[in-house]
Amino acid sequence: MSDRAHGRVSGRRRARIHRAWFVAAVTFVTIIGAAAFRSLPGLLIDPLHAEFGWSRGTIGAAVSVNLALYGLTAPFAAALMDRFGIRRVVAAALTVIAAGSLLTVWMTAAWQLLLYWGLLVGLGSGSMALAFAATVTNRWFTERRGLVTGILTAASASGQLVFLPVLSWTVLRYGWRPAAVTVALAALTVVPFVWLLLRDHPADVGQKPYGAREFTPKPPPVRGAARRTLRVLSSAVRTGPFWLLAGTFAICGASTNGLVQTHFVPAAHDHGMPVTAAASLLAVIGVFDVVGTVASGWFTDRFEPRRLLAVYYALRGMSLLFLPVLLAPSVHPPMVFFIVFYGLDWVATVPPTLALCREQYGEDSAIVFGWVLASHQLGAALVAFLGGVARDAFGSYDVVWYGSGALCAAAALMALVIRRGPATAALTPATG
């Protein structure tokens, strides 16, 4: 009733707009604002190499630590949200991200890059990972979950679209330090919106989840977040679907965040393409990623998630096999086709993967998805590091493109053999 009293639209019209959509909108904007730090690593490799003389393997190691912590923090963040609430965890995470990014401005040694960008930004970004979107979706929606998951997942790509051209121009014109400050300010700017507008549960505003038939009371804070997270993992690892989901998602991370997001810009620059042009191509990937991910959420509500995953990974692998022959000093039509094609598939894997986690693990699905996401980031971390090492050793990234294409083919086969039905039926006592 209070929302209706304070709204500017009529009570009848407002009643048709469920509060869950406003929460989803705030979450979308929050993820966009936090996406600045996801856009920067690939732009830092060449400037840091030029200024400090650090090898690409060393810089890749810092990105690797960042990606690994991003993944390993996610399942604990989901449990912390159950304990302390979404608002507190997300606001704290954004503050840590801002601090880590700002401190890099004064670094003079490689270990500081590992500490500031690897540790601090990694921990903060992990708490803002897809487990955040999964928690919001699970609490506020019982219908349209696939669509909402797609929209919230696309927010990261939208942030990349907003920030990549700006950050690449900033790095080229003013250097990498102003770009790092921009990331810090973007993260801090979002904090007030999270604190004032985000709500932890539909019961906080006296509403049912969207599509629910009955009112759901807000559950009490769940204590022992770390114990619960590890207990859920202990149960999940004894089921086959967990390893298949984790394996496919590790390959997803290796072929996106670890490879393309981290190394595409320096790889294109190796072939004579200007950094701003390469960064703009990544931004275009972000445009089509929004379309592909939202469409994937819509498909997930209607089609078998296993088959969707198999198709996504097979198409991604084929596209990566062609990339080495497409890189050139200028942007040409075949490269544009690759960017569009790859963008549609970038994180289209998230909605069906999350749907399978819900199907297999029920109430523990957000935490299980956090662990699956950890595998995603570990795969990304490994390839972020190995990609830099391969470039130092072979003088090009070709072997990494081909290897990732082969891994995607394996992921397509793994997705097809994930079994149907709950995976934890026999393990209920362990997950309680």
Coordinates of C-alpha atoms in Angstrom, one line a residue:
M1 CA 0.0 0.0 0.0
S2 CA 2.9 2.4 0.8
D3 CA 4.4 1.9 -2.7
R4 CA 1.0 2.8 -4.2
A5 CA 0.7 5.9 -2.0
H6 CA 4.1 7.2 -2.9
G7 CA 4.1 6.3 -6.6
R8 CA 3.4 8.8 -9.3
V9 CA 1.2 6.5 -11.4
S10 CA -2.3 5.4 -10.5
G11 CA -2.8 2.7 -8.0
R12 CA -4.4 0.4 -10.6
R13 CA -1.5 0.7 -13.0
R14 CA 1.1 0.3 -10.2
A15 CA -0.6 -2.8 -8.9
R16 CA 0.0 -4.5 -12.3
I17 CA 3.8 -3.9 -11.9
H18 CA 5.2 -6.4 -9.4
R19 CA 7.9 -5.1 -7.1
A20 CA 10.1 -7.9 -8.3
W21 CA 10.6 -6.2 -11.6
F22 CA 11.9 -3.0 -9.8
V23 CA 14.3 -5.2 -7.8
A24 CA 15.5 -6.8 -11.0
A25 CA 16.0 -3.4 -12.6
V26 CA 18.1 -2.2 -9.6
T27 CA 20.1 -5.4 -9.8
F28 CA 20.6 -4.9 -13.5
V29 CA 21.9 -1.3 -13.0
T30 CA 24.2 -2.5 -10.1
I31 CA 25.8 -5.2 -12.3
I32 CA 26.3 -2.7 -15.1
G33 CA 28.0 -0.3 -12.8
A34 CA 30.2 -3.0 -11.4
A35 CA 31.1 -4.2 -14.9
A36 CA 33.8 -1.5 -15.3
F37 CA 36.3 -3.7 -13.5
R38 CA 35.5 -6.6 -15.8
S39 CA 36.4 -4.5 -18.8
L40 CA 39.9 -3.3 -17.7
P41 CA 42.3 -6.4 -17.5
G42 CA 42.7 -6.9 -21.3
L43 CA 43.5 -3.2 -21.7
L44 CA 46.2 -3.2 -19.0
I45 CA 48.5 -5.9 -20.4
D46 CA 50.3 -3.8 -23.0
P47 CA 50.6 -0.6 -20.9
L48 CA 51.9 -2.4 -17.8
H49 CA 54.3 -4.4 -20.0
A50 CA 55.6 -1.2 -21.5
E51 CA 55.9 0.9 -18.3
F52 CA 57.2 -1.7 -15.8
G53 CA 58.7 -4.4 -18.1
W54 CA 56.6 -7.1 -16.5
S55 CA 56.1 -10.1 -18.7
R56 CA 52.7 -10.9 -20.1
G57 CA 52.8 -14.1 -18.0
T58 CA 53.3 -12.1 -14.8
I59 CA 50.4 -9.7 -15.7
G60 CA 48.3 -12.7 -16.7
A61 CA 49.0 -14.2 -13.3
A62 CA 47.4 -11.2 -11.5
V63 CA 44.4 -11.5 -13.8
S64 CA 44.4 -15.2 -13.0
V65 CA 44.3 -14.6 -9.3
N66 CA 41.5 -12.1 -9.8
L67 CA 39.4 -14.6 -11.8
A68 CA 40.1 -17.5 -9.5
L69 CA 39.0 -15.5 -6.4
Y70 CA 36.0 -14.2 -8.3
G71 CA 34.9 -17.8 -8.6
L72 CA 35.9 -19.2 -5.2
T73 CA 34.2 -16.3 -3.4
A74 CA 30.9 -16.7 -5.2
P75 CA 29.5 -19.7 -3.3
F76 CA 30.3 -18.1 0.1
A77 CA 28.8 -14.8 -1.1
A78 CA 25.5 -16.6 -1.8
A79 CA 25.5 -18.0 1.8
L80 CA 26.5 -14.6 3.2
M81 CA 23.5 -13.1 1.5
D82 CA 21.3 -15.6 3.3
R83 CA 23.0 -14.5 6.6
F84 CA 23.5 -10.7 6.3
G85 CA 21.2 -9.8 3.4
I86 CA 21.8 -8.9 -0.3
R87 CA 22.2 -5.2 0.3
R88 CA 25.0 -5.4 2.9
V89 CA 27.0 -7.9 1.0
V90 CA 26.8 -6.2 -2.4
A91 CA 27.5 -2.7 -0.9
A92 CA 30.6 -4.0 0.9
A93 CA 31.8 -5.8 -2.3
L94 CA 31.5 -2.7 -4.4
T95 CA 33.5 -0.7 -1.8
V96 CA 36.3 -3.4 -1.8
I97 CA 36.4 -3.3 -5.6
A98 CA 36.8 0.5 -5.5
A99 CA 39.6 0.3 -2.9
G100 CA 41.5 -2.3 -4.9
S101 CA 41.2 -0.5 -8.2
L102 CA 42.2 2.8 -6.7
L103 CA 45.3 1.4 -4.9
T104 CA 46.7 0.2 -8.2
V105 CA 47.4 3.8 -9.2
W106 CA 50.3 3.9 -6.7
M107 CA 51.8 0.4 -7.4
T108 CA 55.4 0.0 -8.4
A109 CA 56.0 -3.8 -8.1
A110 CA 54.3 -6.8 -9.6
W111 CA 53.3 -8.2 -6.1
Q112 CA 51.2 -5.1 -5.6
L113 CA 49.3 -5.9 -8.8
L114 CA 48.7 -9.4 -7.4
L115 CA 47.5 -7.9 -4.1
Y116 CA 45.3 -5.0 -5.3
W117 CA 43.9 -6.2 -8.6
G118 CA 44.2 -10.0 -7.9
L119 CA 43.2 -10.2 -4.2
L120 CA 41.0 -7.2 -3.4
V121 CA 39.2 -6.8 -6.7
G122 CA 38.9 -10.6 -7.0
L123 CA 37.2 -10.9 -3.6
G124 CA 34.9 -8.0 -4.3
S125 CA 34.0 -9.1 -7.7
G126 CA 33.3 -12.6 -6.5
S127 CA 30.7 -11.3 -4.1
M128 CA 29.1 -9.5 -7.1
A129 CA 29.2 -12.6 -9.2
L130 CA 26.3 -14.4 -10.9
A131 CA 25.4 -15.8 -7.5
F132 CA 24.0 -12.4 -6.8
A133 CA 21.7 -12.6 -9.9
A134 CA 20.8 -16.2 -8.9
T135 CA 19.9 -15.2 -5.4
V136 CA 17.7 -12.3 -6.5
T137 CA 16.0 -14.5 -9.1
N138 CA 15.4 -17.4 -6.7
R139 CA 13.9 -15.0 -4.0
W140 CA 11.8 -12.7 -6.1
F141 CA 10.6 -14.9 -9.0
T142 CA 8.8 -18.3 -9.4
E143 CA 7.8 -17.6 -13.0
R144 CA 10.0 -16.1 -15.8
R145 CA 13.2 -17.2 -14.0
G146 CA 14.9 -18.1 -17.2
L147 CA 14.1 -14.7 -18.8
V148 CA 15.2 -12.8 -15.7
T149 CA 18.4 -14.8 -15.4
G150 CA 19.2 -13.9 -19.0
I151 CA 18.5 -10.2 -18.5
L152 CA 20.6 -10.0 -15.3
T153 CA 23.4 -12.0 -16.9
A154 CA 23.3 -9.7 -19.9
A155 CA 23.9 -6.7 -17.5
S156 CA 27.6 -7.6 -17.3
A157 CA 27.8 -7.4 -21.1
S158 CA 25.9 -4.1 -21.1
G159 CA 28.4 -2.8 -18.7
Q160 CA 31.2 -3.9 -20.9
L161 CA 29.5 -2.1 -23.8
V162 CA 29.3 1.1 -21.7
F163 CA 32.8 1.0 -20.3
L164 CA 35.1 -0.7 -22.8
P165 CA 35.3 2.1 -25.4
V166 CA 35.6 4.8 -22.6
L167 CA 38.3 2.9 -20.8
S168 CA 40.3 2.1 -24.0
W169 CA 40.1 5.7 -25.1
T170 CA 41.2 6.8 -21.6
V171 CA 44.2 4.4 -21.6
L172 CA 45.3 5.5 -25.0
R173 CA 44.9 9.2 -24.3
Y174 CA 45.8 9.6 -20.6
G175 CA 47.3 6.3 -19.5
W176 CA 46.1 3.3 -17.5
R177 CA 45.9 5.2 -14.1
P178 CA 43.0 7.4 -15.0
A179 CA 41.2 4.3 -16.3
A180 CA 41.7 2.6 -12.9
V181 CA 40.3 5.6 -11.1
T182 CA 37.3 5.5 -13.4
V183 CA 36.7 1.9 -12.4
A184 CA 36.8 2.8 -8.7
L185 CA 34.4 5.7 -9.1
A186 CA 32.0 3.6 -11.1
A187 CA 31.9 1.0 -8.3
L188 CA 31.4 3.7 -5.6
T189 CA 28.6 5.4 -7.6
V190 CA 26.5 2.3 -7.5
V191 CA 26.6 1.8 -3.7
P192 CA 23.9 4.4 -2.8
F193 CA 21.5 2.8 -5.3
V194 CA 22.0 -0.6 -3.8
W195 CA 21.5 0.6 -0.2
L196 CA 18.5 2.7 -0.9
L197 CA 16.6 0.8 -3.5
L198 CA 17.5 -2.9 -3.3
R199 CA 15.4 -5.1 -1.0
D200 CA 16.4 -8.5 0.3
H201 CA 13.1 -10.4 0.1
P202 CA 9.5 -9.9 -1.2
A203 CA 8.2 -10.2 2.4
D204 CA 10.1 -6.9 3.2
V205 CA 7.5 -5.1 1.1
G206 CA 4.6 -7.4 2.0
Q207 CA 4.5 -9.1 -1.4
K208 CA 4.6 -12.6 -2.8
P209 CA 7.4 -13.6 -5.3
Y210 CA 6.4 -12.9 -8.8
G211 CA 4.2 -15.7 -10.1
A212 CA 3.8 -17.3 -6.6
R213 CA 0.3 -18.3 -5.4
E214 CA 1.1 -18.0 -1.7
F215 CA 2.8 -15.5 0.4
T216 CA 6.3 -16.6 1.6
P217 CA 7.5 -15.3 4.9
K218 CA 11.0 -14.0 5.1
P219 CA 13.3 -16.8 6.4
P220 CA 15.4 -16.0 9.4
P221 CA 19.1 -15.3 8.8
V222 CA 21.0 -18.5 8.1
R223 CA 24.0 -18.7 10.5
G224 CA 27.1 -20.7 9.7
A225 CA 27.4 -19.5 6.1
A226 CA 30.8 -21.0 5.6
R227 CA 29.8 -24.4 7.1
R228 CA 26.6 -24.5 5.0
T229 CA 28.5 -23.6 1.8
L230 CA 31.0 -26.4 2.4
R231 CA 28.3 -28.8 3.5
V232 CA 26.4 -28.2 0.2
L233 CA 29.6 -28.7 -1.7
S234 CA 30.3 -32.0 0.2
S235 CA 26.9 -33.3 -1.0
A236 CA 27.1 -32.0 -4.5
V237 CA 30.5 -33.5 -5.3
R238 CA 29.0 -36.9 -4.7
T239 CA 26.7 -36.5 -7.6
G240 CA 27.6 -36.9 -11.3
P241 CA 25.7 -33.9 -12.6
F242 CA 27.8 -31.5 -10.4
W243 CA 31.0 -32.6 -12.1
L244 CA 29.4 -32.3 -15.6
L245 CA 28.0 -28.9 -14.9
A246 CA 31.3 -27.7 -13.3
G247 CA 33.3 -29.1 -16.2
T248 CA 31.3 -27.5 -18.9
F249 CA 31.2 -24.2 -17.1
A250 CA 35.0 -24.3 -16.5
I251 CA 35.3 -24.6 -20.3
C252 CA 32.9 -21.7 -20.7
G253 CA 35.1 -19.5 -18.5
A254 CA 38.2 -20.6 -20.3
S255 CA 36.8 -19.7 -23.7
T256 CA 35.3 -16.3 -22.6
N257 CA 36.7 -14.4 -19.6
G258 CA 40.0 -16.2 -19.6
L259 CA 40.7 -16.1 -23.3
V260 CA 38.7 -13.6 -25.3
Q261 CA 38.1 -10.9 -22.6
T262 CA 41.7 -11.0 -21.4
H263 CA 43.7 -11.7 -24.6
F264 CA 41.6 -10.6 -27.6
V265 CA 42.8 -7.0 -27.5
P266 CA 46.6 -7.8 -27.2
A267 CA 46.2 -10.6 -29.8
A268 CA 44.5 -8.2 -32.3
H269 CA 47.1 -5.6 -31.6
D270 CA 49.8 -8.2 -32.4
H271 CA 48.3 -8.3 -35.9
G272 CA 48.4 -4.5 -36.2
M273 CA 44.9 -3.6 -35.2
P274 CA 44.7 -0.4 -33.1
V275 CA 43.8 -1.0 -29.4
T276 CA 40.7 1.2 -29.6
A277 CA 39.4 -0.8 -32.6
A278 CA 40.0 -4.1 -30.8
A279 CA 38.3 -2.8 -27.7
S280 CA 35.4 -1.5 -29.7
L281 CA 35.0 -5.1 -31.2
L282 CA 34.8 -6.4 -27.6
A283 CA 32.1 -3.8 -26.9
V284 CA 30.2 -5.0 -29.9
I285 CA 30.4 -8.5 -28.5
G286 CA 28.7 -7.0 -25.4
V287 CA 25.9 -5.7 -27.6
F288 CA 25.1 -9.0 -29.1
D289 CA 25.7 -10.8 -25.8
V290 CA 22.7 -8.9 -24.4
V291 CA 20.6 -10.2 -27.2
G292 CA 21.9 -13.7 -27.0
T293 CA 21.6 -14.0 -23.3
V294 CA 18.1 -12.6 -23.0
A295 CA 17.1 -14.9 -25.9
S296 CA 18.8 -17.8 -24.1
G297 CA 16.7 -17.1 -21.0
W298 CA 13.6 -17.2 -23.1
F299 CA 14.6 -20.4 -24.7
T300 CA 15.4 -21.9 -21.3
D301 CA 11.9 -21.4 -20.2
R302 CA 10.7 -23.4 -23.2
F303 CA 13.3 -25.9 -24.3
E304 CA 15.5 -28.6 -22.8
P305 CA 18.5 -26.9 -21.1
R306 CA 20.9 -29.8 -21.9
R307 CA 20.4 -29.5 -25.6
L308 CA 20.7 -25.7 -25.5
L309 CA 24.1 -26.1 -23.8
A310 CA 25.3 -28.6 -26.3
V311 CA 24.4 -26.3 -29.2
Y312 CA 25.9 -23.2 -27.5
Y313 CA 29.3 -24.9 -26.8
A314 CA 29.5 -26.5 -30.3
L315 CA 28.9 -23.2 -32.1
R316 CA 31.4 -21.4 -29.8
G317 CA 34.1 -24.0 -30.5
M318 CA 33.6 -23.7 -34.3
S319 CA 33.9 -19.9 -34.1
L320 CA 37.2 -20.0 -32.1
L321 CA 38.8 -22.4 -34.6
F322 CA 38.3 -19.8 -37.3
L323 CA 39.5 -16.8 -35.3
P324 CA 43.3 -17.0 -36.0
V325 CA 42.8 -16.6 -39.7
L326 CA 40.5 -13.6 -39.2
L327 CA 42.8 -11.4 -37.2
A328 CA 44.1 -8.5 -39.3
P329 CA 45.3 -4.9 -39.1
S330 CA 41.8 -3.6 -39.9
V331 CA 38.2 -4.7 -39.3
H332 CA 36.8 -6.6 -42.2
P333 CA 33.4 -8.3 -42.8
P334 CA 34.4 -11.9 -41.7
M335 CA 35.7 -10.5 -38.4
V336 CA 32.5 -8.6 -37.9
F337 CA 30.6 -11.8 -38.5
F338 CA 32.7 -13.6 -35.9
I339 CA 32.1 -10.8 -33.4
V340 CA 28.3 -11.0 -33.9
F341 CA 28.3 -14.8 -33.9
Y342 CA 30.5 -15.1 -30.8
G343 CA 28.7 -12.3 -29.0
L344 CA 25.3 -14.1 -29.3
D345 CA 27.0 -17.1 -27.6
W346 CA 29.1 -15.3 -25.0
V347 CA 27.2 -16.1 -21.8
A348 CA 24.1 -17.7 -23.3
T349 CA 25.2 -20.7 -21.3
V350 CA 24.3 -19.2 -18.0
P351 CA 20.4 -19.5 -18.0
P352 CA 20.4 -23.2 -19.0
T353 CA 23.2 -24.0 -16.5
L354 CA 21.4 -22.2 -13.7
A355 CA 18.1 -24.0 -14.7
L356 CA 19.9 -27.3 -14.4
C357 CA 21.3 -26.4 -11.0
R358 CA 17.7 -25.6 -9.8
E359 CA 16.4 -28.9 -11.3
Q360 CA 19.2 -30.9 -9.7
Y361 CA 19.7 -29.2 -6.3
G362 CA 16.5 -27.4 -5.4
E363 CA 16.9 -25.0 -2.4
D364 CA 20.6 -25.3 -2.4
S365 CA 20.8 -24.4 -6.1
A366 CA 22.2 -20.9 -5.6
I367 CA 25.1 -22.2 -3.5
V368 CA 25.7 -25.1 -5.9
F369 CA 25.6 -22.6 -8.8
G370 CA 28.2 -20.6 -6.9
W371 CA 30.5 -23.6 -6.8
V372 CA 29.8 -24.3 -10.5
L373 CA 30.7 -20.6 -11.1
A374 CA 33.9 -21.2 -9.2
S375 CA 34.9 -23.8 -11.8
H376 CA 34.0 -21.3 -14.5
Q377 CA 36.4 -18.8 -13.0
L378 CA 39.1 -21.4 -12.3
G379 CA 39.0 -22.3 -16.0
A380 CA 39.1 -18.6 -16.9
A381 CA 42.1 -18.1 -14.5
L382 CA 44.0 -21.0 -15.9
V383 CA 43.7 -19.8 -19.5
A384 CA 44.3 -16.1 -18.6
F385 CA 47.7 -17.3 -17.2
L386 CA 48.5 -19.8 -19.9
G387 CA 47.4 -17.4 -22.7
G388 CA 50.1 -15.0 -21.5
V389 CA 52.7 -17.7 -21.2
A390 CA 51.8 -19.0 -24.6
R391 CA 52.2 -15.6 -26.1
D392 CA 55.6 -15.2 -24.4
A393 CA 56.7 -18.7 -25.6
F394 CA 55.4 -18.9 -29.1
G395 CA 55.0 -15.3 -30.1
S396 CA 51.3 -15.7 -30.9
Y397 CA 48.0 -16.8 -29.4
D398 CA 47.1 -19.3 -32.1
V399 CA 47.6 -22.5 -30.1
V400 CA 45.3 -21.1 -27.4
W401 CA 42.5 -20.4 -29.8
Y402 CA 42.7 -23.9 -31.3
G403 CA 42.9 -25.5 -27.9
S404 CA 39.8 -23.6 -26.6
G405 CA 37.9 -24.6 -29.7
A406 CA 38.6 -28.3 -29.0
L407 CA 37.6 -27.9 -25.3
C408 CA 34.2 -26.4 -26.4
A409 CA 33.5 -29.5 -28.5
A410 CA 34.1 -31.6 -25.3
A411 CA 31.8 -29.4 -23.3
A412 CA 29.0 -30.0 -25.9
L413 CA 29.3 -33.7 -25.4
M414 CA 29.4 -33.4 -21.6
A415 CA 26.2 -31.3 -21.6
L416 CA 24.3 -34.0 -23.4
V417 CA 24.9 -36.7 -20.8
I418 CA 23.7 -34.7 -17.7
R419 CA 20.9 -36.8 -16.3
R420 CA 17.4 -35.6 -15.6
G421 CA 15.8 -35.2 -12.2
P422 CA 17.0 -34.1 -8.7
A423 CA 20.6 -35.2 -8.0
T424 CA 20.4 -34.9 -4.2
A425 CA 17.4 -37.1 -3.5
A426 CA 19.7 -39.6 -1.8
L427 CA 21.8 -37.0 -0.1
T428 CA 19.1 -34.9 1.6
P429 CA 20.5 -35.4 5.2
A430 CA 23.8 -34.0 4.1
T431 CA 22.4 -30.9 2.5
G432 CA 20.2 -29.9 5.4

